[in-house]
Structure formats: C-alpha cells, structure tokens
Amino acid sequence: MNRQLLLERYARVCDDLFAACRASGREPDSVRLLAVSKKHAVEDMLALYAAGQPIFGENYVQEALAKADVFCSQGIDARPCLHLIGHVQSKKASQVAGRFALIHSLDSRKLADALEKRLSGETRQPVLIEVNIGQEAQKSGLAAQDLEAFAEYLLEHCPHLALQGLMCLPPVFDKPALARPFFARLRELNDALRVRTGLALPELSMGMSGDYAAAIAEGASIVRIGTAIFGPRI
Ligand SMILES: *Cc1c(COP(=O)(O)O)cnc(C)c1O
C-alpha cells in the first residue's frame, strides 16, 4: 500500500482514538491500539512499526509466524509485537505457545490443555478468553454461562496460561449503537470474573474499525483495528 496514505490513515485512527477516549472521560493511554494486519504486507507493518506502532494482530497461524520471522530478520523481537486474534486449532498449539504477546482467542479446554502441555518453566503465555457474546452458532468463543467454570479450570489445570481478560466480536460490528450493549455485557462479565477469581483481568479486547468508539465508551483496553488503517483486505 502507498506509504504516505498508510501513515495518514494511521495518524487519523490515532487521532480518533484520542478523541473517543476524551469523549468518554478516559485517559488515552488506557486504550491500546492493536493494528490488525492479517492479509496485509509485512512491509506495511514494518513501516508502521518504524512510525511508532508497537503491536499487531494476526488471525492465521502460518501467516503470523512467517511475519514474525521477517521481524526477527530485521533485528526486531517479534514476540512482544504480535498478538494472535483468530481461532486457533488445538493441533497448532505447539506452533503458537509462548510466541505471542497475547492470544485473544482462547475458546476451549482442548486448546488450553494443548497450550499448557507445550509450556514449561518460567514461560507463561498471556491469554484472553473469547466470549461468543451474541450466542451466534457460526462464531467461536465460549458461552457466557460457561465462563466461570472455564476460568476456574484454567486456574487449576493451566499454570502456564496467564489469564488477562476477555475478548469478543459482537454480532453487529458496523453499527456502533447496536454493538454497544454487547460491549457493556463483556465488561460486566469481566467484572464478575474478576470478583470470582481474584485475578486483575486488566484487558477487554473489543471494538473494530466500525465500532471502536462505542467499545471505548464501554471500557475497552485494546481495540483491534484493521481496515481503517490498512484499507480493504485483498
Ligand atoms: C479482522 C479482525 C479485526 C479487524 O477488523 P476491521 O473491521 O478490519 O477493523 C478485529 N478483530 C478480529 C478478531 C478480526 O478477525
């Protein structure tokens, strides 16, 4: 993508995030921008990285690992820069465990067990539980009512997974007003889980290009923005 256009779009999104924080009475540094770079060139990511963007979200394991290799070949430690946000098959656990700053899409005991098995010693993998907040059959994510039992399972059986909070993709992601109640619900679930587990659970990953202002108003700590920065995916 045209370098200048990319940097202009990036600057505009950063400005909009700042304004959205102000509008909801939040400190701008309480919300992190995750630049969702799936299906976009690694050169564009490196250009944004050079412009100061620290973290990138990827959906597909092979693509993410290939991009991590390019980062490393440029002398950049990829692990702190890359978040995995797409569904992960448990058979790929060995390829992802310990390699990402945050996995947003933990959605089953099978995946948790598979990740746990690959981790040892001091290495802990930060994770978010993906919640199927709109109870949609075609989407992955845990049902809200299974959340507490799942978190307790993690605490008991997966000492190498560090639970940081929740993530969701609401049913309507381009109509902010309709998405907002789902964001509010995710925040309530995270609050309840914090009380239940005693964990800090600082992260709420919610909001995309079409609805991030609504997500920020409801307490998002990470917004995942692709199209508004990189343009349409090919
Ligand atoms: C692709 C994707 C995004 C980014 O969506 P945009 O509408 O391009 O901003 C965010 N979250 C997840 C889970 C995604 O798969």
PDB file of C-alpha atoms and ligand atoms in Angstrom:
ATOM      1  CA  MET A   1       0.000   0.000   0.000  1.00  0.00           C
ATOM      2  CA  ASN A   2       1.050   3.591  -0.653  1.00  0.00           C
ATOM      3  CA  ARG A   3       3.297   4.523   2.252  1.00  0.00           C
ATOM      4  CA  GLN A   4       2.051   8.064   2.663  1.00  0.00           C
ATOM      5  CA  LEU A   5      -1.618   7.012   2.584  1.00  0.00           C
ATOM      6  CA  LEU A   6      -0.899   4.304   5.159  1.00  0.00           C
ATOM      7  CA  LEU A   7       0.735   6.756   7.533  1.00  0.00           C
ATOM      8  CA  GLU A   8      -2.081   9.257   7.037  1.00  0.00           C
ATOM      9  CA  ARG A   9      -4.714   6.658   7.843  1.00  0.00           C
ATOM     10  CA  TYR A  10      -2.746   5.548  10.859  1.00  0.00           C
ATOM     11  CA  ALA A  11      -2.456   9.118  12.127  1.00  0.00           C
ATOM     12  CA  ARG A  12      -6.196   9.633  11.625  1.00  0.00           C
ATOM     13  CA  VAL A  13      -7.059   6.494  13.605  1.00  0.00           C
ATOM     14  CA  CYS A  14      -4.714   7.572  16.416  1.00  0.00           C
ATOM     15  CA  ASP A  15      -6.438  10.976  16.500  1.00  0.00           C
ATOM     16  CA  ASP A  16      -9.885   9.367  16.521  1.00  0.00           C
ATOM     17  CA  LEU A  17      -8.894   7.052  19.368  1.00  0.00           C
ATOM     18  CA  PHE A  18      -7.651  10.012  21.333  1.00  0.00           C
ATOM     19  CA  ALA A  19     -10.941  11.861  20.722  1.00  0.00           C
ATOM     20  CA  ALA A  20     -13.001   8.781  21.642  1.00  0.00           C
ATOM     21  CA  CYS A  21     -11.099   8.477  24.931  1.00  0.00           C
ATOM     22  CA  ARG A  22     -11.663  12.124  25.724  1.00  0.00           C
ATOM     23  CA  ALA A  23     -15.363  11.874  24.811  1.00  0.00           C
ATOM     24  CA  SER A  24     -15.844   9.076  27.330  1.00  0.00           C
ATOM     25  CA  GLY A  25     -13.694  10.636  30.027  1.00  0.00           C
ATOM     26  CA  ARG A  26     -10.885   8.106  29.711  1.00  0.00           C
ATOM     27  CA  GLU A  27      -7.139   8.585  29.665  1.00  0.00           C
ATOM     28  CA  PRO A  28      -5.812   7.999  26.125  1.00  0.00           C
ATOM     29  CA  ASP A  29      -3.104   5.696  27.449  1.00  0.00           C
ATOM     30  CA  SER A  30      -5.740   3.399  28.974  1.00  0.00           C
ATOM     31  CA  VAL A  31      -6.613   2.087  25.487  1.00  0.00           C
ATOM     32  CA  ARG A  32      -4.113   0.291  23.269  1.00  0.00           C
ATOM     33  CA  LEU A  33      -4.446   0.205  19.515  1.00  0.00           C
ATOM     34  CA  LEU A  34      -3.841  -3.236  18.024  1.00  0.00           C
ATOM     35  CA  ALA A  35      -3.172  -2.797  14.292  1.00  0.00           C
ATOM     36  CA  VAL A  36      -4.843  -5.802  12.647  1.00  0.00           C
ATOM     37  CA  SER A  37      -2.528  -6.689   9.781  1.00  0.00           C
ATOM     38  CA  LYS A  38      -3.969 -10.001   8.548  1.00  0.00           C
ATOM     39  CA  LYS A  39      -3.672 -10.342   4.767  1.00  0.00           C
ATOM     40  CA  HIS A  40      -1.597  -7.188   4.587  1.00  0.00           C
ATOM     41  CA  ALA A  41       2.047  -6.979   3.604  1.00  0.00           C
ATOM     42  CA  VAL A  42       4.697  -7.292   6.273  1.00  0.00           C
ATOM     43  CA  GLU A  43       6.373  -4.228   4.721  1.00  0.00           C
ATOM     44  CA  ASP A  44       3.338  -2.159   5.747  1.00  0.00           C
ATOM     45  CA  MET A  45       3.656  -3.490   9.285  1.00  0.00           C
ATOM     46  CA  LEU A  46       7.346  -2.595   9.393  1.00  0.00           C
ATOM     47  CA  ALA A  47       6.546   0.910   8.143  1.00  0.00           C
ATOM     48  CA  LEU A  48       4.002   1.367  10.941  1.00  0.00           C
ATOM     49  CA  TYR A  49       6.397  -0.125  13.455  1.00  0.00           C
ATOM     50  CA  ALA A  50       9.001   2.430  12.403  1.00  0.00           C
ATOM     51  CA  ALA A  51       6.333   5.124  12.826  1.00  0.00           C
ATOM     52  CA  GLY A  52       5.825   4.018  16.426  1.00  0.00           C
ATOM     53  CA  GLN A  53       3.069   1.390  16.312  1.00  0.00           C
ATOM     54  CA  PRO A  54       4.140  -1.289  18.809  1.00  0.00           C
ATOM     55  CA  ILE A  55       1.579  -4.115  18.418  1.00  0.00           C
ATOM     56  CA  PHE A  56      -0.044  -6.017  15.546  1.00  0.00           C
ATOM     57  CA  GLY A  57      -2.904  -8.524  15.420  1.00  0.00           C
ATOM     58  CA  GLU A  58      -2.855 -11.574  13.166  1.00  0.00           C
ATOM     59  CA  ASN A  59      -5.555 -14.175  12.550  1.00  0.00           C
ATOM     60  CA  TYR A  60      -3.785 -17.032  10.823  1.00  0.00           C
ATOM     61  CA  VAL A  61      -1.012 -19.021  12.463  1.00  0.00           C
ATOM     62  CA  GLN A  62       1.140 -19.642   9.369  1.00  0.00           C
ATOM     63  CA  GLU A  63       0.907 -16.033   8.223  1.00  0.00           C
ATOM     64  CA  ALA A  64       1.676 -14.753  11.724  1.00  0.00           C
ATOM     65  CA  LEU A  65       4.743 -16.976  12.110  1.00  0.00           C
ATOM     66  CA  ALA A  66       6.061 -16.026   8.668  1.00  0.00           C
ATOM     67  CA  LYS A  67       5.719 -12.351   9.570  1.00  0.00           C
ATOM     68  CA  ALA A  68       7.400 -12.983  12.929  1.00  0.00           C
ATOM     69  CA  ASP A  69      10.392 -14.399  11.026  1.00  0.00           C
ATOM     70  CA  VAL A  70      10.596 -11.239   8.927  1.00  0.00           C
ATOM     71  CA  PHE A  71      10.502  -9.075  12.056  1.00  0.00           C
ATOM     72  CA  CYS A  72      13.325 -11.159  13.542  1.00  0.00           C
ATOM     73  CA  SER A  73      15.359 -10.885  10.331  1.00  0.00           C
ATOM     74  CA  GLN A  74      15.125  -7.097  10.772  1.00  0.00           C
ATOM     75  CA  GLY A  75      16.509  -7.396  14.283  1.00  0.00           C
ATOM     76  CA  ILE A  76      13.102  -6.829  15.922  1.00  0.00           C
ATOM     77  CA  ASP A  77      11.979  -9.164  18.692  1.00  0.00           C
ATOM     78  CA  ALA A  78       8.625 -10.286  17.255  1.00  0.00           C
ATOM     79  CA  ARG A  79       7.084 -11.778  20.375  1.00  0.00           C
ATOM     80  CA  PRO A  80       6.215  -8.515  22.151  1.00  0.00           C
ATOM     81  CA  CYS A  81       4.829  -7.103  18.876  1.00  0.00           C
ATOM     82  CA  LEU A  82       2.452  -9.832  17.799  1.00  0.00           C
ATOM     83  CA  HIS A  83      -0.981 -10.771  19.113  1.00  0.00           C
ATOM     84  CA  LEU A  84      -2.951 -13.724  17.806  1.00  0.00           C
ATOM     85  CA  ILE A  85      -6.640 -12.866  17.419  1.00  0.00           C
ATOM     86  CA  GLY A  86      -8.019 -15.623  15.167  1.00  0.00           C
ATOM     87  CA  HIS A  87      -9.353 -19.050  16.064  1.00  0.00           C
ATOM     88  CA  VAL A  88      -6.525 -21.495  16.850  1.00  0.00           C
ATOM     89  CA  GLN A  89      -6.898 -25.221  16.237  1.00  0.00           C
ATOM     90  CA  SER A  90      -5.505 -27.176  19.159  1.00  0.00           C
ATOM     91  CA  LYS A  91      -3.258 -29.165  16.824  1.00  0.00           C
ATOM     92  CA  LYS A  92      -1.409 -25.892  16.154  1.00  0.00           C
ATOM     93  CA  ALA A  93      -0.786 -25.241  19.858  1.00  0.00           C
ATOM     94  CA  SER A  94       2.873 -26.245  19.631  1.00  0.00           C
ATOM     95  CA  GLN A  95       3.439 -23.569  16.981  1.00  0.00           C
ATOM     96  CA  VAL A  96       1.894 -20.738  18.952  1.00  0.00           C
ATOM     97  CA  ALA A  97       2.585 -21.439  22.638  1.00  0.00           C
ATOM     98  CA  GLY A  98       4.935 -18.816  24.056  1.00  0.00           C
ATOM     99  CA  ARG A  99       5.337 -16.995  20.734  1.00  0.00           C
ATOM    100  CA  PHE A 100       2.777 -14.195  21.084  1.00  0.00           C
ATOM    101  CA  ALA A 101       2.486 -11.299  23.497  1.00  0.00           C
ATOM    102  CA  LEU A 102      -1.207 -12.157  23.836  1.00  0.00           C
ATOM    103  CA  ILE A 103      -3.551 -14.795  22.440  1.00  0.00           C
ATOM    104  CA  HIS A 104      -7.036 -13.234  22.293  1.00  0.00           C
ATOM    105  CA  SER A 105      -8.908 -16.317  21.151  1.00  0.00           C
ATOM    106  CA  LEU A 106      -8.709 -18.995  23.816  1.00  0.00           C
ATOM    107  CA  ASP A 107     -12.066 -20.720  23.430  1.00  0.00           C
ATOM    108  CA  SER A 108     -11.874 -24.329  24.641  1.00  0.00           C
ATOM    109  CA  ARG A 109     -10.400 -26.635  27.262  1.00  0.00           C
ATOM    110  CA  LYS A 110      -8.887 -28.625  24.438  1.00  0.00           C
ATOM    111  CA  LEU A 111      -6.878 -25.622  23.256  1.00  0.00           C
ATOM    112  CA  ALA A 112      -5.984 -24.629  26.837  1.00  0.00           C
ATOM    113  CA  ASP A 113      -4.711 -28.155  27.561  1.00  0.00           C
ATOM    114  CA  ALA A 114      -2.746 -28.254  24.307  1.00  0.00           C
ATOM    115  CA  LEU A 115      -1.085 -24.891  25.033  1.00  0.00           C
ATOM    116  CA  GLU A 116      -0.361 -25.846  28.631  1.00  0.00           C
ATOM    117  CA  LYS A 117       1.364 -29.039  27.503  1.00  0.00           C
ATOM    118  CA  ARG A 118       3.796 -27.060  25.330  1.00  0.00           C
ATOM    119  CA  LEU A 119       4.809 -24.601  28.029  1.00  0.00           C
ATOM    120  CA  SER A 120       7.233 -25.206  30.839  1.00  0.00           C
ATOM    121  CA  GLY A 121       9.478 -23.467  33.337  1.00  0.00           C
ATOM    122  CA  GLU A 122       9.140 -19.720  33.612  1.00  0.00           C
ATOM    123  CA  THR A 123       7.386 -19.173  30.294  1.00  0.00           C
ATOM    124  CA  ARG A 124       3.778 -18.097  30.716  1.00  0.00           C
ATOM    125  CA  GLN A 125       1.509 -17.377  27.789  1.00  0.00           C
ATOM    126  CA  PRO A 126      -0.839 -14.417  28.325  1.00  0.00           C
ATOM    127  CA  VAL A 127      -4.347 -15.228  27.078  1.00  0.00           C
ATOM    128  CA  LEU A 128      -7.825 -13.775  26.795  1.00  0.00           C
ATOM    129  CA  ILE A 129     -10.959 -15.884  26.746  1.00  0.00           C
ATOM    130  CA  GLU A 130     -13.033 -15.270  23.636  1.00  0.00           C
ATOM    131  CA  VAL A 131     -16.716 -14.957  24.504  1.00  0.00           C
ATOM    132  CA  ASN A 132     -19.454 -15.666  21.965  1.00  0.00           C
ATOM    133  CA  ILE A 133     -21.281 -12.619  23.203  1.00  0.00           C
ATOM    134  CA  GLY A 134     -24.128 -12.740  20.677  1.00  0.00           C
ATOM    135  CA  GLN A 135     -24.624 -16.510  21.034  1.00  0.00           C
ATOM    136  CA  GLU A 136     -24.116 -16.984  17.310  1.00  0.00           C
ATOM    137  CA  ALA A 137     -23.857 -20.554  16.045  1.00  0.00           C
ATOM    138  CA  GLN A 138     -21.257 -19.719  13.382  1.00  0.00           C
ATOM    139  CA  LYS A 139     -18.875 -17.939  15.754  1.00  0.00           C
ATOM    140  CA  SER A 140     -16.283 -19.404  18.047  1.00  0.00           C
ATOM    141  CA  GLY A 141     -15.982 -18.357  21.648  1.00  0.00           C
ATOM    142  CA  LEU A 142     -17.296 -19.564  24.968  1.00  0.00           C
ATOM    143  CA  ALA A 143     -20.889 -19.112  26.042  1.00  0.00           C
ATOM    144  CA  ALA A 144     -21.168 -16.521  28.816  1.00  0.00           C
ATOM    145  CA  GLN A 145     -22.618 -19.043  31.241  1.00  0.00           C
ATOM    146  CA  ASP A 146     -19.557 -21.308  30.856  1.00  0.00           C
ATOM    147  CA  LEU A 147     -17.069 -18.556  31.615  1.00  0.00           C
ATOM    148  CA  GLU A 148     -16.600 -19.007  35.358  1.00  0.00           C
ATOM    149  CA  ALA A 149     -16.157 -22.757  35.184  1.00  0.00           C
ATOM    150  CA  PHE A 150     -13.673 -22.328  32.344  1.00  0.00           C
ATOM    151  CA  ALA A 151     -11.649 -19.697  34.226  1.00  0.00           C
ATOM    152  CA  GLU A 152     -11.551 -21.960  37.269  1.00  0.00           C
ATOM    153  CA  TYR A 153     -10.365 -24.798  35.069  1.00  0.00           C
ATOM    154  CA  LEU A 154      -7.528 -22.606  33.803  1.00  0.00           C
ATOM    155  CA  LEU A 155      -6.533 -21.624  37.334  1.00  0.00           C
ATOM    156  CA  GLU A 156      -6.474 -25.207  38.466  1.00  0.00           C
ATOM    157  CA  HIS A 157      -5.013 -27.015  35.467  1.00  0.00           C
ATOM    158  CA  CYS A 158      -3.109 -24.499  33.349  1.00  0.00           C
ATOM    159  CA  PRO A 159      -0.479 -22.739  35.478  1.00  0.00           C
ATOM    160  CA  HIS A 160       1.410 -21.590  32.361  1.00  0.00           C
ATOM    161  CA  LEU A 161      -1.538 -19.668  30.941  1.00  0.00           C
ATOM    162  CA  ALA A 162      -1.851 -16.144  32.324  1.00  0.00           C
ATOM    163  CA  LEU A 163      -5.458 -15.041  32.029  1.00  0.00           C
ATOM    164  CA  GLN A 164      -5.644 -11.295  31.326  1.00  0.00           C
ATOM    165  CA  GLY A 165      -9.307 -10.719  30.480  1.00  0.00           C
ATOM    166  CA  LEU A 166     -11.916 -11.220  27.772  1.00  0.00           C
ATOM    167  CA  MET A 167     -12.365 -10.677  24.045  1.00  0.00           C
ATOM    168  CA  CYS A 168     -15.466 -10.533  21.841  1.00  0.00           C
ATOM    169  CA  LEU A 169     -16.689  -9.967  18.311  1.00  0.00           C
ATOM    170  CA  PRO A 170     -20.262  -8.725  18.590  1.00  0.00           C
ATOM    171  CA  PRO A 171     -22.902  -9.725  16.009  1.00  0.00           C
ATOM    172  CA  VAL A 172     -23.063  -6.219  14.528  1.00  0.00           C
ATOM    173  CA  PHE A 173     -19.653  -4.700  14.069  1.00  0.00           C
ATOM    174  CA  ASP A 174     -20.514  -1.825  11.765  1.00  0.00           C
ATOM    175  CA  LYS A 175     -23.403  -0.274  13.670  1.00  0.00           C
ATOM    176  CA  PRO A 176     -21.849   1.112  16.847  1.00  0.00           C
ATOM    177  CA  ALA A 177     -25.148   1.839  18.575  1.00  0.00           C
ATOM    178  CA  LEU A 178     -26.286  -1.768  18.123  1.00  0.00           C
ATOM    179  CA  ALA A 179     -22.915  -3.208  19.146  1.00  0.00           C
ATOM    180  CA  ARG A 180     -22.636  -1.147  22.317  1.00  0.00           C
ATOM    181  CA  PRO A 181     -24.849  -3.318  24.587  1.00  0.00           C
ATOM    182  CA  PHE A 182     -22.669  -6.325  23.716  1.00  0.00           C
ATOM    183  CA  PHE A 183     -19.565  -4.403  24.759  1.00  0.00           C
ATOM    184  CA  ALA A 184     -21.269  -3.430  28.011  1.00  0.00           C
ATOM    185  CA  ARG A 185     -22.116  -7.090  28.589  1.00  0.00           C
ATOM    186  CA  LEU A 186     -18.494  -8.163  28.070  1.00  0.00           C
ATOM    187  CA  ARG A 187     -17.352  -5.583  30.613  1.00  0.00           C
ATOM    188  CA  GLU A 188     -19.895  -6.869  33.135  1.00  0.00           C
ATOM    189  CA  LEU A 189     -18.748 -10.439  32.557  1.00  0.00           C
ATOM    190  CA  ASN A 190     -15.124  -9.411  33.088  1.00  0.00           C
ATOM    191  CA  ASP A 191     -16.031  -7.555  36.297  1.00  0.00           C
ATOM    192  CA  ALA A 192     -17.880 -10.590  37.614  1.00  0.00           C
ATOM    193  CA  LEU A 193     -14.989 -12.878  36.695  1.00  0.00           C
ATOM    194  CA  ARG A 194     -12.534 -10.592  38.498  1.00  0.00           C
ATOM    195  CA  VAL A 195     -14.575 -10.871  41.675  1.00  0.00           C
ATOM    196  CA  ARG A 196     -14.925 -14.608  41.266  1.00  0.00           C
ATOM    197  CA  THR A 197     -11.249 -15.381  40.548  1.00  0.00           C
ATOM    198  CA  GLY A 198      -9.393 -12.599  42.346  1.00  0.00           C
ATOM    199  CA  LEU A 199      -7.340 -12.017  39.184  1.00  0.00           C
ATOM    200  CA  ALA A 200      -6.644  -8.459  37.984  1.00  0.00           C
ATOM    201  CA  LEU A 201      -8.052  -9.136  34.477  1.00  0.00           C
ATOM    202  CA  PRO A 202      -6.944  -5.784  33.065  1.00  0.00           C
ATOM    203  CA  GLU A 203      -7.761  -6.470  29.419  1.00  0.00           C
ATOM    204  CA  LEU A 204     -11.004  -6.099  27.485  1.00  0.00           C
ATOM    205  CA  SER A 205     -10.339  -6.653  23.785  1.00  0.00           C
ATOM    206  CA  MET A 206     -13.302  -5.244  21.875  1.00  0.00           C
ATOM    207  CA  GLY A 207     -14.051  -2.820  19.074  1.00  0.00           C
ATOM    208  CA  MET A 208     -13.007  -2.882  15.408  1.00  0.00           C
ATOM    209  CA  SER A 209     -12.855  -0.316  12.576  1.00  0.00           C
ATOM    210  CA  GLY A 210     -16.612   0.258  12.537  1.00  0.00           C
ATOM    211  CA  ASP A 211     -17.390   0.451  16.239  1.00  0.00           C
ATOM    212  CA  TYR A 212     -14.326   1.205  18.326  1.00  0.00           C
ATOM    213  CA  ALA A 213     -15.679   4.449  19.781  1.00  0.00           C
ATOM    214  CA  ALA A 214     -18.601   2.506  21.316  1.00  0.00           C
ATOM    215  CA  ALA A 215     -16.183  -0.120  22.657  1.00  0.00           C
ATOM    216  CA  ILE A 216     -14.017   2.570  24.243  1.00  0.00           C
ATOM    217  CA  ALA A 217     -17.090   4.116  25.866  1.00  0.00           C
ATOM    218  CA  GLU A 218     -17.778   0.698  27.427  1.00  0.00           C
ATOM    219  CA  GLY A 219     -14.278   0.191  28.747  1.00  0.00           C
ATOM    220  CA  ALA A 220     -12.186  -1.478  26.002  1.00  0.00           C
ATOM    221  CA  SER A 221      -8.492  -1.698  26.896  1.00  0.00           C
ATOM    222  CA  ILE A 222      -7.490  -2.954  23.431  1.00  0.00           C
ATOM    223  CA  VAL A 223      -9.243  -2.045  20.177  1.00  0.00           C
ATOM    224  CA  ARG A 224      -8.464  -4.213  17.140  1.00  0.00           C
ATOM    225  CA  ILE A 225      -8.385  -2.082  14.017  1.00  0.00           C
ATOM    226  CA  GLY A 226      -7.554  -3.326  10.525  1.00  0.00           C
ATOM    227  CA  THR A 227      -9.448  -1.736   7.639  1.00  0.00           C
ATOM    228  CA  ALA A 228      -9.351   1.824   8.940  1.00  0.00           C
ATOM    229  CA  ILE A 229      -5.537   1.646   8.949  1.00  0.00           C
ATOM    230  CA  PHE A 230      -4.548  -0.738   6.147  1.00  0.00           C
ATOM    231  CA  GLY A 231      -7.570  -0.380   3.840  1.00  0.00           C
ATOM    232  CA  PRO A 232      -9.618  -3.301   2.495  1.00  0.00           C
ATOM    233  CA  ARG A 233      -8.117  -6.768   2.676  1.00  0.00           C
ATOM    234  CA  ILE A 234      -7.387  -8.469  -0.619  1.00  0.00           C
TER     235      ILE A 234
HETATM  236  C1  LIG B   1     -10.179  -8.801  11.079  1.00  0.00           C
HETATM  237  C2  LIG B   1     -10.432  -8.654  12.505  1.00  0.00           C
HETATM  238  C3  LIG B   1     -10.431  -7.390  13.120  1.00  0.00           C
HETATM  239  C4  LIG B   1     -10.255  -6.085  12.357  1.00  0.00           C
HETATM  240  O1  LIG B   1     -11.409  -5.788  11.650  1.00  0.00           O
HETATM  241  P1  LIG B   1     -11.545  -4.417  10.834  1.00  0.00           P
HETATM  242  O2  LIG B   1     -13.003  -4.291  10.596  1.00  0.00           O
HETATM  243  O3  LIG B   1     -10.759  -4.595   9.573  1.00  0.00           O
HETATM  244  O4  LIG B   1     -11.007  -3.326  11.672  1.00  0.00           O
HETATM  245  C5  LIG B   1     -10.613  -7.342  14.504  1.00  0.00           C
HETATM  246  N1  LIG B   1     -10.794  -8.451  15.227  1.00  0.00           N
HETATM  247  C6  LIG B   1     -10.798  -9.685  14.685  1.00  0.00           C
HETATM  248  C7  LIG B   1     -10.988 -10.866  15.542  1.00  0.00           C
HETATM  249  C8  LIG B   1     -10.632  -9.825  13.295  1.00  0.00           C
HETATM  250  O5  LIG B   1     -10.674 -11.052  12.763  1.00  0.00           O
END
